[in-house]
C-alpha positions as a Markdown table, in Angstrom:
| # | Residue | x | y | z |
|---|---|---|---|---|
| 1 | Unk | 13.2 | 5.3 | 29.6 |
| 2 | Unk | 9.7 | 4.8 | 30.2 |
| 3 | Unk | 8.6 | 7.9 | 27.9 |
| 4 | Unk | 10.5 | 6.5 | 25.4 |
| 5 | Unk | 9.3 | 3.2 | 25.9 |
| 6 | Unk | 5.9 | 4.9 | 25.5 |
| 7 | Unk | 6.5 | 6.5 | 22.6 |
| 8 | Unk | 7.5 | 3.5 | 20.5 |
| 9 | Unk | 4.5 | 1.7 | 21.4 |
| 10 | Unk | 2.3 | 4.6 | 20.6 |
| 11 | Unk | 4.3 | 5.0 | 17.0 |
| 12 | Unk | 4.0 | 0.8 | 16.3 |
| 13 | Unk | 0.0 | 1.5 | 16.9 |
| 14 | Unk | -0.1 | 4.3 | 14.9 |
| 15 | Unk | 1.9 | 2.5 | 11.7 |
| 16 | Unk | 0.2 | -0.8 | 12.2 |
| 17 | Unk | -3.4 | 1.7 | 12.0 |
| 18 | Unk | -1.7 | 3.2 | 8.7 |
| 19 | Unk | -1.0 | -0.1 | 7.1 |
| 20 | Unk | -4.3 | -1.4 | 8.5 |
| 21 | Unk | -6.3 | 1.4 | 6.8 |
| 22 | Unk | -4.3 | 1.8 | 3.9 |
| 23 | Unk | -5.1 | -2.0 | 3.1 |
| 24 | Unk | -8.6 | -1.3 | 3.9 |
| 25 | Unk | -8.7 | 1.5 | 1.5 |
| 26 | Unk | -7.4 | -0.5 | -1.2 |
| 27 | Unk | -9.6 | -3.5 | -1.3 |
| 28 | Unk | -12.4 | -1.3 | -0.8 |
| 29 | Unk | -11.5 | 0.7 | -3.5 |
| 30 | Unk | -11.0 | -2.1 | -6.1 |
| 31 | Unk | -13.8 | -3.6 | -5.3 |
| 32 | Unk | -15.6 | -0.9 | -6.1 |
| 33 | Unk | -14.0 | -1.0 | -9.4 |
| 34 | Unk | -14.9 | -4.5 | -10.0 |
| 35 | Unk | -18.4 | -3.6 | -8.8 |
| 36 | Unk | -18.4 | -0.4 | -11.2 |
| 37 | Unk | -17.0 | -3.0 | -14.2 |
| 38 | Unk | -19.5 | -5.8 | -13.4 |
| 39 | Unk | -22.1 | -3.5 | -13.6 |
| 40 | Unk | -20.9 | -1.9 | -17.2 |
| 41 | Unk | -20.6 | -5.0 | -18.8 |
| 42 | Unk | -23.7 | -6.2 | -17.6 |
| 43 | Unk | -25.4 | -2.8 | -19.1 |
| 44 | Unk | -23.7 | -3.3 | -22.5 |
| 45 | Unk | -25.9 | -6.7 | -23.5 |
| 46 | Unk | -22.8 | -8.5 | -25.6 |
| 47 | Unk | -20.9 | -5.3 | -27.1 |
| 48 | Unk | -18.0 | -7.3 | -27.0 |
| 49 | Unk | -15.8 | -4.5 | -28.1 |
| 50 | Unk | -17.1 | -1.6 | -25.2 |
| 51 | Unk | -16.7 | -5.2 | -22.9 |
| 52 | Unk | -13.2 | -5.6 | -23.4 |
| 53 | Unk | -12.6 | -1.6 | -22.9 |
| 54 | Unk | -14.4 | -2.0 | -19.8 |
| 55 | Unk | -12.8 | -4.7 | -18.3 |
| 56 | Unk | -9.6 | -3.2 | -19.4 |
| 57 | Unk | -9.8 | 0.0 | -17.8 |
| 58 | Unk | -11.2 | -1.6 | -14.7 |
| 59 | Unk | -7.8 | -4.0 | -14.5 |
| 60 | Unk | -5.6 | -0.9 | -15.3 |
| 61 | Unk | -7.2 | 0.5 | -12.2 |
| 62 | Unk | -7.0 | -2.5 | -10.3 |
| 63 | Unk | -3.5 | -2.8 | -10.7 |
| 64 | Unk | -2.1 | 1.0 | -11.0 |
| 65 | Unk | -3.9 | 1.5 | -7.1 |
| 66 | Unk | -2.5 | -1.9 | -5.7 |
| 67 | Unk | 1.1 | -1.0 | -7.3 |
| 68 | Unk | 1.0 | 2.1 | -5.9 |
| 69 | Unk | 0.3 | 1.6 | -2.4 |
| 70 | Unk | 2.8 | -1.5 | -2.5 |
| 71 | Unk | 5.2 | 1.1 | -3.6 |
| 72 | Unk | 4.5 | 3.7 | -1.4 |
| 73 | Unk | 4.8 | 1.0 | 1.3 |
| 74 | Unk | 7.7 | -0.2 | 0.8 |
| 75 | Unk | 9.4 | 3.1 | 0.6 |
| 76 | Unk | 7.6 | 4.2 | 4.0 |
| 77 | Unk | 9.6 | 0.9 | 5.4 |
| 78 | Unk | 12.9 | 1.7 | 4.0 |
| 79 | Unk | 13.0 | 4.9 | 5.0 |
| 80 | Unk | 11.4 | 4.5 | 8.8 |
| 81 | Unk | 14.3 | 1.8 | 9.3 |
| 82 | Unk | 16.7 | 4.0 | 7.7 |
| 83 | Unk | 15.8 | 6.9 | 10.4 |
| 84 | Unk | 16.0 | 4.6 | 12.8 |
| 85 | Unk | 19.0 | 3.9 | 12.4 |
| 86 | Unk | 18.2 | 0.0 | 11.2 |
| 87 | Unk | 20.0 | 1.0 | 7.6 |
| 88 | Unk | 23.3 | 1.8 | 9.2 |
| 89 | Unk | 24.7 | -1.2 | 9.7 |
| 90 | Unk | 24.1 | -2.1 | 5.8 |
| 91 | Unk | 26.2 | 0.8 | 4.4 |
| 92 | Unk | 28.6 | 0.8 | 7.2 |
| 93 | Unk | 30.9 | -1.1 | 4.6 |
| 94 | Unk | 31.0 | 0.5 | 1.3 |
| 95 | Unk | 33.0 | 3.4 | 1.8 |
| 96 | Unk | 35.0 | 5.7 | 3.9 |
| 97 | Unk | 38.3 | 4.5 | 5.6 |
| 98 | Unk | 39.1 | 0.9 | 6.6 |
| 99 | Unk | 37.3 | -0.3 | 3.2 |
| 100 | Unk | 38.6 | -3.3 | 1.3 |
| 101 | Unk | 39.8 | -1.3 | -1.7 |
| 102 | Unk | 42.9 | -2.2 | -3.4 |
């Protein structure tokens, strides 16, 4: 039991590192992006056209990354408490013998 014990406590570390980092990666990474935009508009002295191509592209990025690692998240979740056996409970009732069909 103790091994096994072990081994979940090492696995919780090693997701709350992944989730930790990942975060980390993401702010880093769009504020870089804001840095990058901040910087372009402040090059382009009042081209209010290029500006508003700038600042678009930057929010595009900005959004696209944060969506995605939400997304890939979330899935990560689903899946890790479907594998461990967390899910099986929820589906337990829609199907198979004993259902409440008519």
């Amino acid at each position: 039991m103790s091994r096994d014990e072990s081994r979940a406590i090492r696995d919780t570390e090693l997701e709350k590192d992944r989730a930790r980092y990942g975060l980390l990666a993401v702010v880093v990474s769009n504020l870089a992006i804001a840095g990058v935009a901040i910087f372009g508009v402040w090059r382009l002295h009042g081209d209010k056209a290029v500006i508003v191509g700038v600042l678009t592209a930057a929010f595009t990025a900005v959004s696209s990354l944060t969506t995605a690692y939400l997304g890939i998240k979330a899935v990560s979740n689903t899946a890790k408490s479907i594998a461990l056996g967390d899910g099986a409970h929820r589906g337990s009732g829609s199907g198979g013998s004993g259902g409440s069909g008519a």
